[in-house]
PDB file of C-alpha atoms in Angstrom:
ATOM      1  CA  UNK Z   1       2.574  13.497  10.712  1.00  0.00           C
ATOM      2  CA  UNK Z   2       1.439  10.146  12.445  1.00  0.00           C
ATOM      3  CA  UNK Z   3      -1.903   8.060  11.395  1.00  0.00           C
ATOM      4  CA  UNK Z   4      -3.517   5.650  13.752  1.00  0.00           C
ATOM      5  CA  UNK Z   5      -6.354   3.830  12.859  1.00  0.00           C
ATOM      6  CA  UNK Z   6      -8.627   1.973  14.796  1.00  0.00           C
ATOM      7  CA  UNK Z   7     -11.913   0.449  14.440  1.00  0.00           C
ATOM      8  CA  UNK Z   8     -11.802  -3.307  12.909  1.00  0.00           C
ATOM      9  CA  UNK Z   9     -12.853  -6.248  14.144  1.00  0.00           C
ATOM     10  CA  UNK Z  10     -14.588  -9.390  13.261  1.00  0.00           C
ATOM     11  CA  UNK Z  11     -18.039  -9.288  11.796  1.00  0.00           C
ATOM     12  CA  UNK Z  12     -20.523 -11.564  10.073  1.00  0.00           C
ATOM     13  CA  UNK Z  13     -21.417 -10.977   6.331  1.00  0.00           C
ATOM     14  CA  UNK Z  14     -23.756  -8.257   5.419  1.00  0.00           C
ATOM     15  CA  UNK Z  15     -22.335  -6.478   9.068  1.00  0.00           C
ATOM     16  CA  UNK Z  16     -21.289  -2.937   9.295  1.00  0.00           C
ATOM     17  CA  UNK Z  17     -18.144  -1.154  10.520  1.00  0.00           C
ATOM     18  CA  UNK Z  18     -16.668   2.214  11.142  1.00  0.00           C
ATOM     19  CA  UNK Z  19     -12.505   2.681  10.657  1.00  0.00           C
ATOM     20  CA  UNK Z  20     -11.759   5.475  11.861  1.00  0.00           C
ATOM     21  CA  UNK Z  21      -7.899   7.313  11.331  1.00  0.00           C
ATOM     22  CA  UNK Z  22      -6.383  10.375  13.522  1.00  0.00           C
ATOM     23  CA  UNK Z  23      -4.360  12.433  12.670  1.00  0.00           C
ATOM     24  CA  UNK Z  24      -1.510  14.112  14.362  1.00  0.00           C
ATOM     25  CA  UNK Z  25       1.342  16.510  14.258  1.00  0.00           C
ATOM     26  CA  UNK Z  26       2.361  20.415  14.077  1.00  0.00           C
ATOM     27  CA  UNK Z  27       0.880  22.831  11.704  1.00  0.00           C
ATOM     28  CA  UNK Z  28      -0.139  20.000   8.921  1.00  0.00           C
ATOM     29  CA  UNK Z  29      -3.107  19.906   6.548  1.00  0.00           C
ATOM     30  CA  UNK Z  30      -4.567  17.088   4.666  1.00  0.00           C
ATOM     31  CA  UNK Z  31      -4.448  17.235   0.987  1.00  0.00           C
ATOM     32  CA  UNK Z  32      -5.739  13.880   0.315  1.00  0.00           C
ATOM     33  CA  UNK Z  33      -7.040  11.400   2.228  1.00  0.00           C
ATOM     34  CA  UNK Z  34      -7.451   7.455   1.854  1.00  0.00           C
ATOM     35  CA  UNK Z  35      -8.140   3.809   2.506  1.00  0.00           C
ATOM     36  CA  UNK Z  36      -6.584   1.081   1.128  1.00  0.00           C
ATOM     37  CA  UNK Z  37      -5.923  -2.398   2.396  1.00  0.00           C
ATOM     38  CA  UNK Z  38      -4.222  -5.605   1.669  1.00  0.00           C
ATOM     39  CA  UNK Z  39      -6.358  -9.035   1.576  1.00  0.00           C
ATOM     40  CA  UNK Z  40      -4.356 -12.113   2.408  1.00  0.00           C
ATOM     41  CA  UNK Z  41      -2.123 -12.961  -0.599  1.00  0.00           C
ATOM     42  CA  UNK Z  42      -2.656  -9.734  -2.400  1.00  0.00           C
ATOM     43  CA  UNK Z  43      -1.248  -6.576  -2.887  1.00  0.00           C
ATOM     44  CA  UNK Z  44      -2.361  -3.021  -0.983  1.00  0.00           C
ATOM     45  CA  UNK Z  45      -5.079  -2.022  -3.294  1.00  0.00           C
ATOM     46  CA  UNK Z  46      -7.239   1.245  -3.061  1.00  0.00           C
ATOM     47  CA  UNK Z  47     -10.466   1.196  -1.076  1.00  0.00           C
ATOM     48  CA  UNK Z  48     -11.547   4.546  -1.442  1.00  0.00           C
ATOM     49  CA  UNK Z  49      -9.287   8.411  -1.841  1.00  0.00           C
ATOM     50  CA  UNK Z  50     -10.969  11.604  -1.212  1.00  0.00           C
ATOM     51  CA  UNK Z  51      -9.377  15.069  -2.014  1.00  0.00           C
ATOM     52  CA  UNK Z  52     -10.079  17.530   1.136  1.00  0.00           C
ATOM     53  CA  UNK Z  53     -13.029  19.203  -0.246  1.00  0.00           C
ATOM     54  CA  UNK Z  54     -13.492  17.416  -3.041  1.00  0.00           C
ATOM     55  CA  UNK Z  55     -14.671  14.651  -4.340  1.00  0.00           C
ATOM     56  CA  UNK Z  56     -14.736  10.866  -3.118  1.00  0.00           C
ATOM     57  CA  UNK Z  57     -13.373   7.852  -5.373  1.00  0.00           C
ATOM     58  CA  UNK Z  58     -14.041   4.362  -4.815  1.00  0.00           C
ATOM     59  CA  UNK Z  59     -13.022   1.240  -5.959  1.00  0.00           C
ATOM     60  CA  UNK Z  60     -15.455  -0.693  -8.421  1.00  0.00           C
ATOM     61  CA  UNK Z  61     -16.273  -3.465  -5.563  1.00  0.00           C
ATOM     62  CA  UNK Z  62     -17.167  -1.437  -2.780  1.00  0.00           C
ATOM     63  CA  UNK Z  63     -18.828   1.334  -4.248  1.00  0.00           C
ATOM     64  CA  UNK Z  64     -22.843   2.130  -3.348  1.00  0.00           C
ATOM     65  CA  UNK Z  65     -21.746  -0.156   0.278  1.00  0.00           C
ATOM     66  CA  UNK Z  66     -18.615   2.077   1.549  1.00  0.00           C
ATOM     67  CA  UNK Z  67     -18.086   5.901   2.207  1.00  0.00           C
ATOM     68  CA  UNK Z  68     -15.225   8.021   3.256  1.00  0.00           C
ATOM     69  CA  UNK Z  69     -15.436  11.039   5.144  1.00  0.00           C
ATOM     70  CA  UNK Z  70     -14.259  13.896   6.917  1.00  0.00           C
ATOM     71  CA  UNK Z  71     -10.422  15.858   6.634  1.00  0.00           C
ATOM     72  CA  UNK Z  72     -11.965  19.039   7.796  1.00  0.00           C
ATOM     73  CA  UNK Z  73     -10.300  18.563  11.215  1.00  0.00           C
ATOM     74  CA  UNK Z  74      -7.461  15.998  11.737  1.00  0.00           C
ATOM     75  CA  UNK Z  75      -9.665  12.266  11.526  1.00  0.00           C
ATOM     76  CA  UNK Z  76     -11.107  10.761   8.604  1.00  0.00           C
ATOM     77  CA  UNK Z  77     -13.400   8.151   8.322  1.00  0.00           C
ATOM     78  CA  UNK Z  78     -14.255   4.790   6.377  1.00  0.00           C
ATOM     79  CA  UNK Z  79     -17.704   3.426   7.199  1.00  0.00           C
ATOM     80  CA  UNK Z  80     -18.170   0.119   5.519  1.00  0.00           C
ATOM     81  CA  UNK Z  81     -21.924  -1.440   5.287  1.00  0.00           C
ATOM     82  CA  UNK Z  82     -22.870  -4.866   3.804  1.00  0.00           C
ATOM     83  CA  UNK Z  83     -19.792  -6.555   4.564  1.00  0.00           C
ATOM     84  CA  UNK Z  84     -18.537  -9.064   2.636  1.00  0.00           C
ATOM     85  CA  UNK Z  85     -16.309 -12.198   3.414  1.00  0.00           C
ATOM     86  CA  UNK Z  86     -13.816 -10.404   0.701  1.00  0.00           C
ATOM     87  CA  UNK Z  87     -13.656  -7.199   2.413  1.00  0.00           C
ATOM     88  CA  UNK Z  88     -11.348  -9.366   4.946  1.00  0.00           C
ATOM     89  CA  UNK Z  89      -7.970  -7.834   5.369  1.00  0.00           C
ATOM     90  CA  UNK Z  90      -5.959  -5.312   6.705  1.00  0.00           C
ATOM     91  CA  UNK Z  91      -6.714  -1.542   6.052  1.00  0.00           C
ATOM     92  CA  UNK Z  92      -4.736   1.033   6.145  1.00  0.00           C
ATOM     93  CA  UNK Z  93      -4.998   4.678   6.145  1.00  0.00           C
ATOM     94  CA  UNK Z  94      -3.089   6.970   4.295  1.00  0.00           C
ATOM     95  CA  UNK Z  95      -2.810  11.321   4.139  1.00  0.00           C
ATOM     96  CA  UNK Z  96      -1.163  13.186   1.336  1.00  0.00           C
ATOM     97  CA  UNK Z  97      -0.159  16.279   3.788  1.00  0.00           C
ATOM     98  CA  UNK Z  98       1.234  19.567   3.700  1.00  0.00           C
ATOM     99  CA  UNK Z  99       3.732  20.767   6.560  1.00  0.00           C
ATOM    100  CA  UNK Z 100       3.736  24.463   7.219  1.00  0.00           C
ATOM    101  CA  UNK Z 101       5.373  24.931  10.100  1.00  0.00           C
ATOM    102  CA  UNK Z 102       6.572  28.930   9.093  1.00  0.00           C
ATOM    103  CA  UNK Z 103       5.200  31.177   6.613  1.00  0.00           C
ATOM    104  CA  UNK Z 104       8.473  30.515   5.044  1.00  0.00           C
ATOM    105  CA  UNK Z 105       8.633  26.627   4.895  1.00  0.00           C
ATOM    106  CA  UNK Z 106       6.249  23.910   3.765  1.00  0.00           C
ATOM    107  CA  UNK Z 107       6.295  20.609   2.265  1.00  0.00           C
ATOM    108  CA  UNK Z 108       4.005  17.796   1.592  1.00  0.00           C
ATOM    109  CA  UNK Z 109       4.748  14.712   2.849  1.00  0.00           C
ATOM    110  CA  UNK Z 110       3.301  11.216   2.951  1.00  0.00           C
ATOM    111  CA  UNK Z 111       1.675   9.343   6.091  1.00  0.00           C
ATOM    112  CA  UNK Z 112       0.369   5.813   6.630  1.00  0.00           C
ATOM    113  CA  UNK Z 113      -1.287   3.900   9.264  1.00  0.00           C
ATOM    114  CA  UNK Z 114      -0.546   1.335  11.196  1.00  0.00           C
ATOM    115  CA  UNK Z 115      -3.241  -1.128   9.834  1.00  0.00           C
ATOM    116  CA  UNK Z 116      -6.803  -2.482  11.553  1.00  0.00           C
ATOM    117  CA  UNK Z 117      -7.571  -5.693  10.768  1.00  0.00           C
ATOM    118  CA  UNK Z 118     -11.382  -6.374   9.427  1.00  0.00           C
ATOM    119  CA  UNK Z 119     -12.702 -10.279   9.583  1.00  0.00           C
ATOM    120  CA  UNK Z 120     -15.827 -11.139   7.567  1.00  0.00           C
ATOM    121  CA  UNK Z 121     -17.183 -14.404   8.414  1.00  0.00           C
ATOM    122  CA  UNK Z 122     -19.578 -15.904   6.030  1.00  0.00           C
TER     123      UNK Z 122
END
């Protein structure tokens, strides 16, 4: 299963965006979906992870101004509102997938994106 995200760019503070990440590959369905994304100097940290069907969870500092979407077809969403200059960095989706490709064969398998890169200018 391949991710590619697209989406970022450069925005002022208080800006929207919308990331967007297809999905693709044989006989696959998404168990999980996410968004995480790595600020300059830090780690990959959860944005937001959202179980297909289920319910959305967020990380404390974007919650009420971020919401992930979709997984009932093969994209998934992030749309981010009220931008701020520490939203800047590079996000990254990421699927928690199962393979079926028989009736006799599955497995779940892990997929990441590529990364977008999001600028918030103050």
């Amino acid at each position: 299963v391949q991710l590619v995200e697209s989406g970022g760019g450069s925005v002022q503070a208080g800006g929207f965006l919308r990331l967007s990440c297809a999905a693709s590959g044989r006989a696959f369905s998404i168990n999980t979906m996410g968004w995480y994304r790595e600020a300059p100097g830090k780690q990959r940290e959860m944005v937001a992870t959202m179980p297909s069907g289920g319910t959305a969870d967020y990380a404390d500092y974007v919650k009420g101004r971020f919401t992930i979407s979709g997984g009932n077809g093969k994209n998934f969403y992030l749309q981010m509102n009220n931008l701020k200059p520490e939203d800047t960095g590079v996000y990254y989706c990421h699927a928690d997938v199962t393979v079926a490709p028989t009736v006799e064969s599955s497995w779940r398998e892990e997929a990441w994106g590529q990364g977008t890169l999001v600028t918030v200018s103050s």
